[in-house]
Amino acid sequence: MRLPLIDEHRSDAGCGSGGCGCAGTSGAQPVASRPGMTRRSFLRTTAGATGGLAALAASLSPLRELTGDGFSMQQFLQKHYKEMTESDMNKALDRIRAQVEQRYELRPEIRDIKPLDGVEFVYALNLSRCIGCRKCVHACVAENNQSRDPEMQYIRVIEMPRGTTDIEQGDHHYDRPTVPDESHYYMPVQCHQCANPPCVKVCPVEATWQEADGIVVVDYDWCIGCRYCEAACPYWARRFNFTTPSIPRDKLNLNMSYLSNRPRPKGVMEKCHFCLHRTRQGRMPACLEVCPTGSRKFGNVLDPDSEVREVLRTKRVFVLKEDVGTLPRFFYYFDERDPLRNISVEGAGS
Amino acid sequence: MTPEAAPSSPKNRGAALNEVIASICGPLLLLLALWFVLGAAPTAPVPDAATPVVRAADIDPAPRFQRMTDPASTLIAGIRQRCNDCHALADLSRNTGEPLVQHANIMLNHGLNDRCLNCHDRADRSKLVGLHGGKLPYADVEQLCAQCHGPIYNDWKLGTHGKTLGYWNAGLGQPNRLVCTECHNPHAPAYEPIRPLPGPHTLRMGSPDPEVATHISEQRNPLIRWQDEEHGTAPQNSEQDYTEGGAH
């Protein structure tokens, strides 16, 4: 009841005094202060609205990529790997199969291979034999469907000066006409599948974990790409997909598994997984099979007759950065005699 | 007094125009939503062929050499001949270390072991010969090598020397343990130096050493590519050379 009265009072007082500056009728007042729609304001509003819409569209346009090959609503609603039932996993595998078929026009053989009972994988590498040819690096790229441009490499071969194990003195960009070089030795580094993995501890979403056979795996559908694990790894073993991986159609390896070498989207981490799609079916990893020198040894450390067990029993073995306490499953060893050059240890330092 | 009461007032016209603009913006926003839902999403192209930096032959996991089978044979003038086809005719071996007339492709570079008949049997050339005269078939070549390379042979037997293809678990598949002559050329067992395959595609600091760098290293160095392609030539800096950086 009071409000209209106040309004009347104000309007009467305002115009009756003549001091408000609105000399004309009250109906003309909006024209003077708020001129409604003129040609200029129409153009301004239209330009503003168009510009605003364009800016909105431009700012949202990256979202359009979500409807591409990297995303589906089913994937978005998918459960964590450890909570998936068999039918959930089959649905996920069907989706991945369809995505690969759509993108590459090839039908992949994709499965979810579980760890074997009574198996713990261990890798051993003979530094006396490695010649630094980098065949392992590129066999790995071919086997695991890594991006070719930019090329992603899981294995990093470090050229080390003889007489030291200080990695600060090593170089992984060496590009000699021929290897091995007389004054260096070669140390390939890849994921060590640590028993105490720092990368797993830092993952905020549990997208990476250690399986029963010791392999540390990544679920590419669960990874948010924060790269904490890359920072946590003391062995530079993890890689990030800064762009959509580019794999030529004729180079795609169709033998895939969910946790290993299926094509990855942009923005997720990946790393060496001991070729689990091969090794969980009893085969050797690709890096081992291609090694021309037999420097690489792989097997089940729980089997007393395995080659790796024999290496651990009879060779002088060390792990990289033992002091950081990661308990790697990747061991380096030396032979008693240098087979490459017959140089004594004293001769190397001079 | 109120604007609604005056149909021809400018304010009312403004409201009508607002309605017009809203009727344009509404469908535009709807179209935008449709564009997101139905529009063809941009996908990264699938390249047709890989950059031919690494050939398939470079990463072929097959053994380096084929082992000899019994009865032993070799190619003479492009024709496969059994050893005794010729050697049964006469004693054709001088065993002096002079250059061979036949088998000219064989370069014997096996250290002190520089006579053919140290390993090949003089009477029956389809067999190998042990240090004490016993004949060995080519299938047991590792027994021959073991006579001089005992510690390596022991390592090989235990699996810490040599290479196993196939399966790590005999229960799941057959392991293929390579023998000496599948990795080593018995006439020149030491490995020849080979060209390394390309290294990582990551940034390297400093200028590459012209003595060791090849054009491949420059093509693969993102820093040099960035400087060459978009920002003129790479500056010639005299920072410490990357290959010898920190060495010694």
Coordinates of C-alpha atoms in Angstrom, one line a residue:
Chain A
M1 CA 0.0 0.0 0.0
R2 CA 2.8 2.4 0.8
L3 CA 4.9 1.9 -2.2
P4 CA 2.6 3.5 -4.8
L5 CA 2.1 6.4 -2.5
I6 CA 5.8 7.0 -2.2
D7 CA 6.2 6.7 -6.0
E8 CA 3.4 9.2 -6.5
H9 CA 4.9 11.4 -4.0
R10 CA 8.3 11.3 -5.6
S11 CA 7.0 11.8 -9.1
D12 CA 4.9 14.7 -8.0
A13 CA 7.7 16.2 -6.0
G14 CA 10.2 15.6 -8.7
C15 CA 8.4 17.2 -11.6
G16 CA 6.5 19.7 -9.6
S17 CA 9.5 21.4 -8.3
G18 CA 11.0 21.9 -11.7
G19 CA 14.4 21.3 -10.5
C20 CA 14.9 17.9 -11.9
G21 CA 15.8 19.0 -15.4
C22 CA 13.1 17.2 -17.3
A23 CA 11.3 20.1 -18.7
G24 CA 9.0 18.1 -21.1
T25 CA 6.1 15.7 -20.4
S26 CA 6.7 12.6 -18.4
G27 CA 6.0 10.5 -21.6
A28 CA 8.9 12.1 -23.4
Q29 CA 11.3 11.4 -20.5
P30 CA 12.5 7.9 -21.8
V31 CA 13.3 9.4 -25.2
A32 CA 15.7 11.8 -23.8
S33 CA 17.6 9.5 -21.4
R34 CA 17.1 6.0 -23.0
P35 CA 16.4 6.5 -26.7
G36 CA 15.1 2.9 -27.3
M37 CA 16.2 1.5 -30.7
T38 CA 17.8 3.9 -33.1
R39 CA 19.7 2.8 -36.2
R40 CA 23.0 3.2 -34.4
S41 CA 22.0 1.2 -31.3
F42 CA 20.5 -1.5 -33.5
L43 CA 23.8 -1.8 -35.4
R44 CA 25.7 -1.8 -32.1
T45 CA 23.5 -4.4 -30.6
T46 CA 23.7 -6.6 -33.7
A47 CA 27.4 -6.3 -33.9
G48 CA 27.8 -7.0 -30.3
A49 CA 25.6 -10.0 -30.4
T50 CA 27.3 -11.4 -33.5
G51 CA 30.7 -10.8 -32.1
G52 CA 29.7 -12.3 -28.8
L53 CA 28.3 -15.4 -30.6
A54 CA 31.5 -15.7 -32.7
A55 CA 33.7 -15.4 -29.6
L56 CA 31.5 -18.0 -27.8
A57 CA 31.8 -20.4 -30.7
A58 CA 35.5 -19.9 -31.0
S59 CA 36.1 -20.5 -27.3
L60 CA 33.9 -23.6 -27.3
S61 CA 35.2 -25.0 -30.6
P62 CA 37.9 -27.2 -28.9
L63 CA 35.0 -29.1 -27.4
R64 CA 34.0 -30.3 -30.9
E65 CA 37.0 -32.6 -30.8
L66 CA 35.3 -34.5 -28.1
T67 CA 32.8 -35.8 -30.6
G68 CA 35.7 -37.2 -32.6
D69 CA 37.6 -40.4 -32.3
G70 CA 38.9 -39.7 -28.8
F71 CA 35.6 -39.6 -27.0
S72 CA 32.3 -41.3 -26.6
M73 CA 29.5 -41.1 -24.1
Q74 CA 30.1 -44.8 -23.3
Q75 CA 33.7 -44.1 -22.6
F76 CA 32.8 -41.1 -20.4
L77 CA 30.5 -43.3 -18.3
Q78 CA 32.9 -46.3 -18.2
K79 CA 33.9 -47.6 -14.8
H80 CA 37.4 -47.9 -13.4
Y81 CA 39.3 -50.9 -14.8
K82 CA 39.3 -52.7 -11.5
E83 CA 35.5 -52.3 -11.1
M84 CA 34.6 -53.4 -14.6
T85 CA 32.8 -56.7 -15.0
E86 CA 33.5 -59.0 -17.9
S87 CA 30.5 -57.6 -19.9
D88 CA 31.7 -54.0 -19.1
M89 CA 35.1 -54.9 -20.5
N90 CA 33.6 -56.5 -23.6
K91 CA 31.6 -53.4 -24.3
A92 CA 34.8 -51.3 -23.9
L93 CA 36.7 -53.6 -26.2
D94 CA 33.9 -53.4 -28.8
R95 CA 34.0 -49.6 -28.6
I96 CA 37.8 -49.5 -29.0
R97 CA 37.5 -51.9 -31.9
A98 CA 34.9 -49.7 -33.6
Q99 CA 37.0 -46.6 -33.0
V100 CA 40.1 -48.2 -34.5
E101 CA 38.1 -49.5 -37.4
Q102 CA 36.6 -46.1 -38.0
R103 CA 40.0 -44.4 -37.9
Y104 CA 42.3 -46.9 -39.6
E105 CA 39.8 -49.1 -41.6
L106 CA 41.6 -52.1 -40.1
R107 CA 40.1 -54.6 -37.7
P108 CA 42.3 -55.0 -34.6
E109 CA 42.7 -58.2 -32.5
I110 CA 42.1 -56.5 -29.1
R111 CA 41.8 -58.4 -25.8
D112 CA 42.2 -57.7 -22.1
I113 CA 44.9 -60.1 -21.0
K114 CA 45.1 -60.8 -17.3
P115 CA 48.4 -61.5 -15.4
L116 CA 49.5 -65.2 -15.2
D117 CA 49.5 -66.9 -11.9
G118 CA 52.9 -67.5 -10.2
V119 CA 54.7 -65.1 -12.6
E120 CA 56.7 -62.0 -11.7
F121 CA 58.5 -60.5 -14.7
V122 CA 62.1 -59.3 -14.4
Y123 CA 64.3 -57.8 -17.1
A124 CA 68.1 -58.0 -17.1
L125 CA 70.4 -56.2 -19.5
N126 CA 74.0 -57.0 -20.2
L127 CA 76.0 -53.7 -20.4
S128 CA 79.1 -55.5 -21.6
R129 CA 77.2 -56.6 -24.7
C130 CA 75.0 -53.7 -25.6
I131 CA 76.4 -51.8 -28.6
G132 CA 74.0 -48.9 -28.6
C133 CA 72.4 -49.6 -32.0
R134 CA 68.9 -48.5 -30.9
K135 CA 67.2 -51.4 -32.6
C136 CA 65.3 -52.0 -29.4
V137 CA 64.0 -48.4 -29.4
H138 CA 62.5 -48.7 -32.8
A139 CA 61.2 -52.3 -32.5
C140 CA 59.4 -51.0 -29.4
V141 CA 57.9 -48.1 -31.4
A142 CA 56.6 -50.5 -34.1
E143 CA 55.3 -53.0 -31.6
N144 CA 53.5 -50.6 -29.3
N145 CA 51.8 -48.3 -31.8
Q146 CA 53.6 -45.3 -30.6
S147 CA 53.2 -42.0 -32.4
R148 CA 55.6 -41.6 -35.3
D149 CA 55.4 -37.8 -35.8
P150 CA 56.3 -36.6 -33.3
E151 CA 58.0 -39.9 -32.6
M152 CA 57.6 -41.2 -29.1
Q153 CA 60.2 -43.7 -27.8
Y154 CA 59.9 -45.7 -24.6
I155 CA 63.5 -46.8 -24.5
R156 CA 66.3 -44.2 -24.1
V157 CA 69.8 -45.5 -24.8
I158 CA 72.3 -43.5 -22.9
E159 CA 75.9 -43.3 -24.1
M160 CA 78.1 -43.3 -21.0
P161 CA 81.8 -42.5 -20.8
R162 CA 83.7 -45.6 -19.7
G163 CA 84.8 -45.6 -16.1
T164 CA 81.7 -44.0 -14.6
T165 CA 78.0 -44.8 -13.9
D166 CA 77.2 -41.1 -13.4
I167 CA 74.2 -40.6 -15.7
E168 CA 74.8 -36.8 -15.6
Q169 CA 77.8 -37.5 -17.9
G170 CA 75.7 -39.6 -20.3
D171 CA 74.1 -38.5 -23.6
H172 CA 71.1 -40.0 -25.3
H173 CA 71.3 -37.9 -28.5
Y174 CA 74.5 -39.6 -29.7
D175 CA 74.5 -39.9 -33.4
R176 CA 77.8 -41.4 -34.5
P177 CA 78.4 -42.9 -38.0
T178 CA 78.9 -46.2 -36.3
V179 CA 78.5 -47.7 -32.8
P180 CA 79.9 -48.8 -30.4
D181 CA 82.4 -46.1 -29.7
E182 CA 85.7 -47.2 -28.1
S183 CA 85.5 -44.8 -25.2
H184 CA 81.8 -45.3 -24.3
Y185 CA 79.4 -47.9 -23.1
Y186 CA 75.7 -47.9 -23.7
M187 CA 72.9 -48.1 -21.2
P188 CA 69.3 -48.5 -22.4
V189 CA 66.8 -47.2 -19.9
Q190 CA 63.0 -47.9 -20.0
C191 CA 60.3 -48.4 -17.4
H192 CA 61.8 -50.4 -14.6
Q193 CA 58.4 -51.7 -13.4
C194 CA 59.4 -50.8 -9.8
A195 CA 58.1 -52.8 -6.9
N196 CA 57.7 -49.5 -5.1
P197 CA 56.6 -47.3 -7.9
P198 CA 56.5 -43.6 -7.2
C199 CA 54.5 -42.9 -10.4
V200 CA 51.6 -45.0 -9.0
K201 CA 51.7 -43.2 -5.6
V202 CA 51.3 -39.7 -7.2
C203 CA 48.5 -40.5 -9.6
P204 CA 45.5 -38.5 -8.3
V205 CA 42.9 -40.7 -10.1
E206 CA 44.4 -44.2 -9.8
A207 CA 44.8 -44.4 -13.6
T208 CA 48.0 -46.3 -13.1
W209 CA 48.7 -49.2 -10.9
Q210 CA 50.9 -52.3 -10.4
E211 CA 49.5 -55.6 -11.6
A212 CA 50.1 -59.0 -9.9
D213 CA 53.0 -59.9 -12.3
G214 CA 54.8 -56.7 -11.5
I215 CA 53.9 -54.7 -14.6
V216 CA 52.9 -51.1 -13.9
V217 CA 50.0 -50.3 -16.3
V218 CA 48.1 -47.2 -17.4
D219 CA 44.4 -47.1 -18.3
Y220 CA 44.4 -44.6 -21.1
D221 CA 40.6 -44.1 -20.6
W222 CA 41.1 -43.1 -17.0
C223 CA 44.2 -40.9 -17.2
I224 CA 43.6 -37.2 -17.0
G225 CA 47.0 -36.2 -18.3
C226 CA 48.2 -34.3 -15.2
R227 CA 51.8 -35.7 -15.8
Y228 CA 52.5 -36.1 -12.1
C229 CA 53.7 -39.6 -12.8
E230 CA 56.1 -38.3 -15.4
A231 CA 57.6 -35.9 -12.8
A232 CA 57.7 -38.6 -10.1
C233 CA 59.6 -41.2 -12.2
P234 CA 63.3 -41.2 -11.5
Y235 CA 64.0 -43.1 -14.8
W236 CA 62.4 -40.8 -17.3
A237 CA 60.2 -43.7 -18.3
R238 CA 56.9 -42.0 -18.9
R239 CA 55.8 -40.2 -22.0
F240 CA 52.9 -37.8 -22.6
N241 CA 50.8 -37.5 -25.8
F242 CA 51.0 -33.8 -26.5
T243 CA 49.2 -34.4 -29.8
T244 CA 47.0 -37.0 -31.2
P245 CA 49.4 -39.9 -32.0
S246 CA 50.0 -40.2 -35.7
I247 CA 50.5 -43.8 -36.8
P248 CA 50.5 -44.7 -40.5
R249 CA 47.8 -47.2 -41.5
D250 CA 50.3 -49.7 -42.8
K251 CA 52.4 -49.5 -39.6
L252 CA 49.6 -50.2 -37.1
N253 CA 50.2 -53.3 -35.0
L254 CA 46.8 -55.1 -34.9
N255 CA 47.8 -57.4 -32.0
M256 CA 46.5 -55.1 -29.2
S257 CA 45.5 -55.3 -25.6
Y258 CA 43.5 -52.9 -23.4
L259 CA 46.3 -52.0 -21.0
S260 CA 49.2 -52.0 -23.5
N261 CA 49.4 -51.0 -27.1
R262 CA 45.9 -50.0 -28.2
P263 CA 45.9 -46.5 -29.9
R264 CA 46.0 -43.8 -27.3
P265 CA 44.2 -40.4 -27.4
K266 CA 45.8 -37.1 -27.1
G267 CA 46.5 -35.9 -23.5
V268 CA 47.3 -39.2 -21.7
M269 CA 50.4 -40.8 -20.4
E270 CA 52.0 -44.0 -21.6
K271 CA 55.1 -46.0 -21.0
C272 CA 56.8 -49.4 -21.4
H273 CA 54.7 -52.3 -20.1
F274 CA 57.1 -55.1 -21.0
C275 CA 54.9 -55.8 -24.1
L276 CA 52.3 -57.3 -21.9
H277 CA 50.2 -58.4 -24.8
R278 CA 53.1 -60.6 -25.8
T279 CA 54.7 -61.6 -22.5
R280 CA 51.4 -62.5 -20.8
Q281 CA 51.0 -65.1 -23.5
G282 CA 54.5 -66.4 -23.0
R283 CA 56.3 -64.6 -25.8
M284 CA 59.4 -62.4 -25.5
P285 CA 59.2 -58.6 -25.6
A286 CA 59.8 -56.9 -28.9
C287 CA 63.0 -55.1 -27.7
L288 CA 64.5 -58.4 -26.7
E289 CA 63.8 -60.2 -29.9
V290 CA 65.3 -57.5 -32.0
C291 CA 68.5 -57.1 -30.0
P292 CA 71.3 -58.2 -32.3
T293 CA 73.7 -58.9 -29.4
G294 CA 71.6 -60.8 -26.9
S295 CA 72.1 -58.2 -24.3
R296 CA 68.5 -58.5 -23.1
K297 CA 67.2 -61.2 -20.8
F298 CA 63.5 -61.5 -19.8
G299 CA 61.6 -64.0 -17.8
N300 CA 59.8 -65.1 -14.7
V301 CA 61.9 -64.5 -11.6
L302 CA 59.8 -67.0 -9.6
D303 CA 60.9 -69.8 -11.9
P304 CA 64.2 -71.1 -10.6
D305 CA 65.3 -72.3 -14.0
S306 CA 64.6 -69.0 -15.9
E307 CA 67.4 -67.1 -17.6
V308 CA 66.8 -64.0 -15.4
R309 CA 67.1 -66.1 -12.3
E310 CA 70.4 -67.3 -13.5
V311 CA 71.6 -63.8 -14.2
L312 CA 70.7 -62.7 -10.7
R313 CA 72.4 -65.8 -9.3
T314 CA 75.7 -65.7 -11.2
K315 CA 76.3 -62.1 -12.6
R316 CA 77.3 -58.9 -11.0
V317 CA 74.0 -57.1 -11.0
F318 CA 73.0 -53.6 -10.1
V319 CA 69.8 -51.4 -10.4
L320 CA 69.7 -47.9 -11.5
K321 CA 69.4 -45.3 -8.7
E322 CA 69.2 -47.8 -6.0
D323 CA 69.3 -45.1 -3.4
V324 CA 65.8 -43.7 -4.4
G325 CA 64.3 -46.9 -3.1
T326 CA 62.1 -47.8 -6.0
L327 CA 63.0 -51.5 -6.1
P328 CA 63.2 -51.8 -9.8
R329 CA 62.5 -55.1 -11.7
F330 CA 65.1 -54.1 -14.3
F331 CA 68.7 -55.2 -13.6
Y332 CA 71.9 -54.3 -15.3
Y333 CA 74.9 -56.6 -15.3
F334 CA 78.4 -56.8 -16.6
D335 CA 80.4 -59.7 -17.9
E336 CA 83.7 -60.6 -16.3
R337 CA 85.6 -59.7 -19.5
D338 CA 84.7 -56.9 -21.9
P339 CA 83.8 -58.7 -25.1
L340 CA 83.8 -55.6 -27.3
R341 CA 87.2 -54.2 -27.0
N342 CA 89.4 -56.1 -24.6
I343 CA 90.1 -52.9 -22.7
S344 CA 91.0 -53.3 -19.1
V345 CA 89.3 -51.0 -16.6
E346 CA 92.6 -49.2 -15.9
G347 CA 93.0 -48.5 -19.6
A348 CA 89.6 -46.8 -19.9
G349 CA 90.3 -44.0 -17.5
S350 CA 93.4 -42.7 -19.2
Chain B
M1 CA 1.5 6.9 -18.5
T2 CA 3.0 3.4 -18.6
P3 CA 4.9 2.4 -21.8
E4 CA 2.7 -0.6 -22.4
A5 CA -0.2 1.7 -22.7
A6 CA 1.3 3.6 -25.6
P7 CA 1.6 1.2 -28.6
S8 CA 3.5 3.7 -30.8
S9 CA 6.0 4.8 -28.1
P10 CA 9.8 4.4 -29.0
K11 CA 10.3 2.2 -25.9
N12 CA 7.7 -0.3 -27.3
R13 CA 9.4 -0.3 -30.6
G14 CA 12.6 -1.1 -28.8
A15 CA 10.9 -4.0 -27.1
A16 CA 9.7 -5.3 -30.5
L17 CA 13.2 -5.1 -31.9
N18 CA 14.5 -6.9 -28.9
E19 CA 12.0 -9.6 -29.7
V20 CA 13.3 -9.7 -33.2
I21 CA 16.9 -9.9 -32.1
A22 CA 15.9 -12.6 -29.6
S23 CA 14.2 -14.5 -32.3
I24 CA 17.4 -14.3 -34.4
C25 CA 19.7 -15.1 -31.5
G26 CA 17.7 -18.0 -30.3
P27 CA 17.9 -20.0 -33.5
L28 CA 21.6 -19.0 -33.8
L29 CA 22.3 -20.5 -30.4
L30 CA 20.3 -23.6 -31.4
L31 CA 22.3 -23.8 -34.6
L32 CA 25.5 -23.5 -32.5
A33 CA 24.4 -26.4 -30.3
L34 CA 23.5 -28.5 -33.4
W35 CA 26.9 -27.7 -34.8
F36 CA 28.5 -29.2 -31.8
V37 CA 26.4 -32.3 -31.7
L38 CA 26.1 -33.1 -35.4
G39 CA 29.0 -31.2 -37.0
A40 CA 31.8 -33.2 -38.5
A41 CA 34.4 -33.3 -35.8
P42 CA 38.0 -32.4 -36.9
T43 CA 40.2 -35.5 -36.6
A44 CA 43.9 -35.7 -36.8
P45 CA 44.7 -37.1 -40.3
V46 CA 46.1 -40.6 -40.6
P47 CA 49.4 -40.4 -42.4
D48 CA 49.8 -42.7 -45.3
A49 CA 53.4 -43.8 -44.8
A50 CA 55.9 -43.4 -42.1
T51 CA 58.9 -41.1 -42.4
P52 CA 61.3 -43.7 -43.9
V53 CA 63.9 -43.2 -41.1
V54 CA 63.7 -46.8 -39.9
R55 CA 63.3 -49.6 -42.5
A56 CA 61.5 -52.8 -41.6
A57 CA 64.8 -54.6 -42.3
D58 CA 66.5 -52.6 -39.5
I59 CA 64.2 -54.0 -36.9
D60 CA 63.8 -57.6 -38.2
P61 CA 64.0 -59.9 -35.2
A62 CA 65.3 -62.9 -37.3
P63 CA 68.7 -64.4 -36.3
R64 CA 71.6 -62.6 -37.9
F65 CA 72.8 -65.8 -39.7
Q66 CA 71.3 -69.0 -40.8
R67 CA 73.0 -72.0 -39.2
M68 CA 74.5 -74.7 -41.3
T69 CA 72.5 -77.9 -41.6
D70 CA 73.7 -81.4 -42.0
P71 CA 74.8 -82.4 -44.6
A72 CA 76.6 -79.1 -45.0
S73 CA 76.3 -77.3 -48.3
T74 CA 77.4 -73.9 -49.7
L75 CA 76.9 -71.8 -52.8
I76 CA 79.6 -72.2 -55.4
A77 CA 79.1 -69.9 -58.4
G78 CA 75.4 -69.5 -57.5
I79 CA 74.8 -73.3 -57.3
R80 CA 74.2 -75.0 -54.0
Q81 CA 76.9 -77.8 -53.6
R82 CA 77.5 -80.2 -50.8
C83 CA 81.0 -79.9 -49.4
N84 CA 82.1 -83.4 -50.3
D85 CA 80.9 -83.0 -53.9
C86 CA 84.3 -81.3 -54.6
H87 CA 86.4 -82.1 -51.5
A88 CA 85.9 -85.9 -52.0
L89 CA 87.7 -85.6 -55.4
A90 CA 91.0 -84.6 -54.0
D91 CA 92.6 -83.0 -50.9
L92 CA 92.0 -79.4 -52.0
S93 CA 93.2 -77.7 -48.9
R94 CA 96.6 -76.1 -48.5
N95 CA 95.9 -74.9 -44.9
T96 CA 98.5 -72.3 -45.1
G97 CA 96.6 -69.1 -44.6
E98 CA 97.1 -67.9 -48.1
P99 CA 94.1 -66.3 -49.9
L100 CA 91.6 -68.9 -51.1
V101 CA 90.9 -69.6 -54.8
Q102 CA 87.4 -70.9 -54.0
H103 CA 85.3 -69.6 -51.2
A104 CA 86.7 -66.2 -51.9
N105 CA 83.8 -64.6 -49.9
I106 CA 85.2 -66.0 -46.7
M107 CA 87.4 -63.6 -44.8
L108 CA 89.0 -65.5 -41.9
N109 CA 89.3 -63.1 -39.0
H110 CA 89.2 -65.2 -36.0
G111 CA 92.2 -64.2 -34.0
L112 CA 94.8 -66.9 -33.6
N113 CA 92.5 -69.4 -35.1
D114 CA 93.7 -68.7 -38.7
R115 CA 93.6 -72.1 -40.4
C116 CA 90.6 -73.7 -42.1
L117 CA 91.4 -77.2 -40.9
N118 CA 91.4 -76.1 -37.2
C119 CA 87.6 -76.5 -37.4
H120 CA 86.9 -78.3 -40.7
D121 CA 87.6 -82.0 -40.9
R122 CA 90.3 -82.7 -43.6
A123 CA 88.9 -86.0 -44.7
D124 CA 85.2 -85.5 -44.4
R125 CA 84.4 -81.8 -45.2
S126 CA 80.8 -82.2 -44.3
K127 CA 81.9 -82.5 -40.6
L128 CA 83.7 -80.3 -38.2
V129 CA 86.7 -81.5 -36.2
G130 CA 87.4 -81.2 -32.6
L131 CA 90.8 -80.3 -31.1
H132 CA 91.5 -84.0 -30.5
G133 CA 90.4 -85.2 -33.9
G134 CA 86.8 -86.2 -33.1
K135 CA 84.3 -85.4 -35.8
L136 CA 81.4 -83.1 -35.0
P137 CA 78.2 -82.5 -37.0
Y138 CA 77.3 -79.0 -37.9
A139 CA 74.3 -79.4 -35.6
D140 CA 76.6 -79.5 -32.6
V141 CA 78.6 -76.4 -33.6
E142 CA 78.5 -75.1 -30.0
Q143 CA 80.6 -78.1 -28.9
L144 CA 83.3 -77.0 -31.3
C145 CA 83.3 -73.4 -30.1
A146 CA 83.2 -74.5 -26.5
Q147 CA 86.7 -76.0 -26.8
C148 CA 88.2 -72.5 -26.8
H149 CA 85.4 -70.4 -25.4
G150 CA 84.6 -72.4 -22.3
P151 CA 83.3 -69.6 -20.0
I152 CA 81.1 -68.2 -22.7
Y153 CA 79.8 -71.7 -23.4
N154 CA 79.0 -72.1 -19.8
D155 CA 77.1 -68.8 -19.8
W156 CA 75.3 -69.9 -22.9
K157 CA 74.2 -73.1 -21.4
L158 CA 72.9 -71.3 -18.4
G159 CA 71.1 -68.7 -20.6
T160 CA 73.1 -65.7 -19.5
H161 CA 74.9 -65.4 -22.9
G162 CA 73.2 -65.5 -26.2
K163 CA 69.6 -64.9 -27.2
T164 CA 66.4 -66.8 -26.9
L165 CA 63.6 -66.0 -29.3
G166 CA 60.0 -67.1 -29.1
Y167 CA 58.8 -67.9 -25.6
W168 CA 60.1 -67.2 -22.1
N169 CA 57.9 -70.0 -20.8
A170 CA 58.3 -73.4 -22.3
G171 CA 54.8 -74.3 -21.0
L172 CA 53.2 -71.7 -23.3
G173 CA 55.4 -72.1 -26.4
Q174 CA 58.7 -73.3 -27.7
P175 CA 61.8 -71.2 -26.8
N176 CA 64.3 -70.9 -29.6
R177 CA 67.7 -70.7 -28.1
L178 CA 70.1 -69.5 -30.8
V179 CA 73.4 -71.2 -31.2
C180 CA 76.8 -69.5 -31.7
T181 CA 76.7 -69.3 -35.5
E182 CA 73.3 -67.8 -35.6
C183 CA 74.6 -64.6 -34.1
H184 CA 78.4 -64.8 -34.9
N185 CA 80.0 -65.3 -38.2
P186 CA 82.3 -68.2 -37.4
H187 CA 85.0 -66.9 -39.7
A188 CA 84.9 -63.4 -38.2
P189 CA 83.1 -63.7 -34.9
A190 CA 83.5 -60.1 -33.7
Y191 CA 80.6 -57.8 -34.4
E192 CA 81.2 -55.1 -37.0
P193 CA 80.4 -51.6 -35.8
I194 CA 77.0 -50.5 -37.2
R195 CA 75.1 -47.3 -37.8
P196 CA 72.9 -46.5 -34.9
L197 CA 69.2 -45.9 -35.6
P198 CA 67.8 -42.4 -34.9
G199 CA 67.7 -41.2 -31.3
P200 CA 65.0 -39.4 -29.4
H201 CA 63.1 -36.6 -30.9
T202 CA 63.7 -34.2 -28.1
L203 CA 65.4 -30.9 -27.6
R204 CA 69.2 -31.0 -27.3
M205 CA 71.1 -27.9 -26.3
G206 CA 74.3 -26.6 -27.8
S207 CA 75.5 -27.1 -31.4
P208 CA 76.1 -30.6 -32.7
D209 CA 79.7 -31.7 -33.2
P210 CA 80.3 -31.5 -37.0
E211 CA 82.6 -34.6 -36.8
V212 CA 80.0 -36.9 -35.4
A213 CA 76.7 -35.3 -36.4
T214 CA 75.0 -36.4 -39.6
H215 CA 72.2 -34.7 -41.4
I216 CA 69.7 -37.0 -39.6
S217 CA 70.6 -35.6 -36.3
E218 CA 69.9 -32.1 -37.6
Q219 CA 66.6 -33.1 -39.1
R220 CA 65.5 -34.7 -35.9
N221 CA 66.6 -31.8 -33.6
P222 CA 63.5 -29.8 -32.8
L223 CA 65.5 -26.8 -31.9
I224 CA 67.4 -26.7 -35.2
R225 CA 64.2 -27.4 -37.1
W226 CA 62.5 -24.6 -35.3
Q227 CA 65.3 -22.2 -36.1
D228 CA 65.6 -23.3 -39.8
E229 CA 62.0 -23.5 -40.8
E230 CA 60.6 -20.4 -39.1
H231 CA 63.3 -18.3 -37.7
G232 CA 66.2 -18.1 -40.1
T233 CA 69.3 -20.1 -39.7
A234 CA 70.5 -21.5 -36.5
P235 CA 72.8 -19.3 -34.6
Q236 CA 76.4 -20.5 -34.4
N237 CA 76.9 -20.7 -30.7
S238 CA 80.0 -22.1 -29.2
E239 CA 78.5 -23.9 -26.2
Q240 CA 80.0 -27.1 -25.1
D241 CA 79.6 -29.8 -27.6
Y242 CA 76.7 -32.1 -26.7
T243 CA 78.3 -35.4 -27.5
E244 CA 81.3 -34.9 -25.4
G245 CA 79.5 -32.8 -22.8
G246 CA 80.9 -33.7 -19.4
A247 CA 82.8 -36.7 -20.6
H248 CA 86.1 -37.2 -19.0

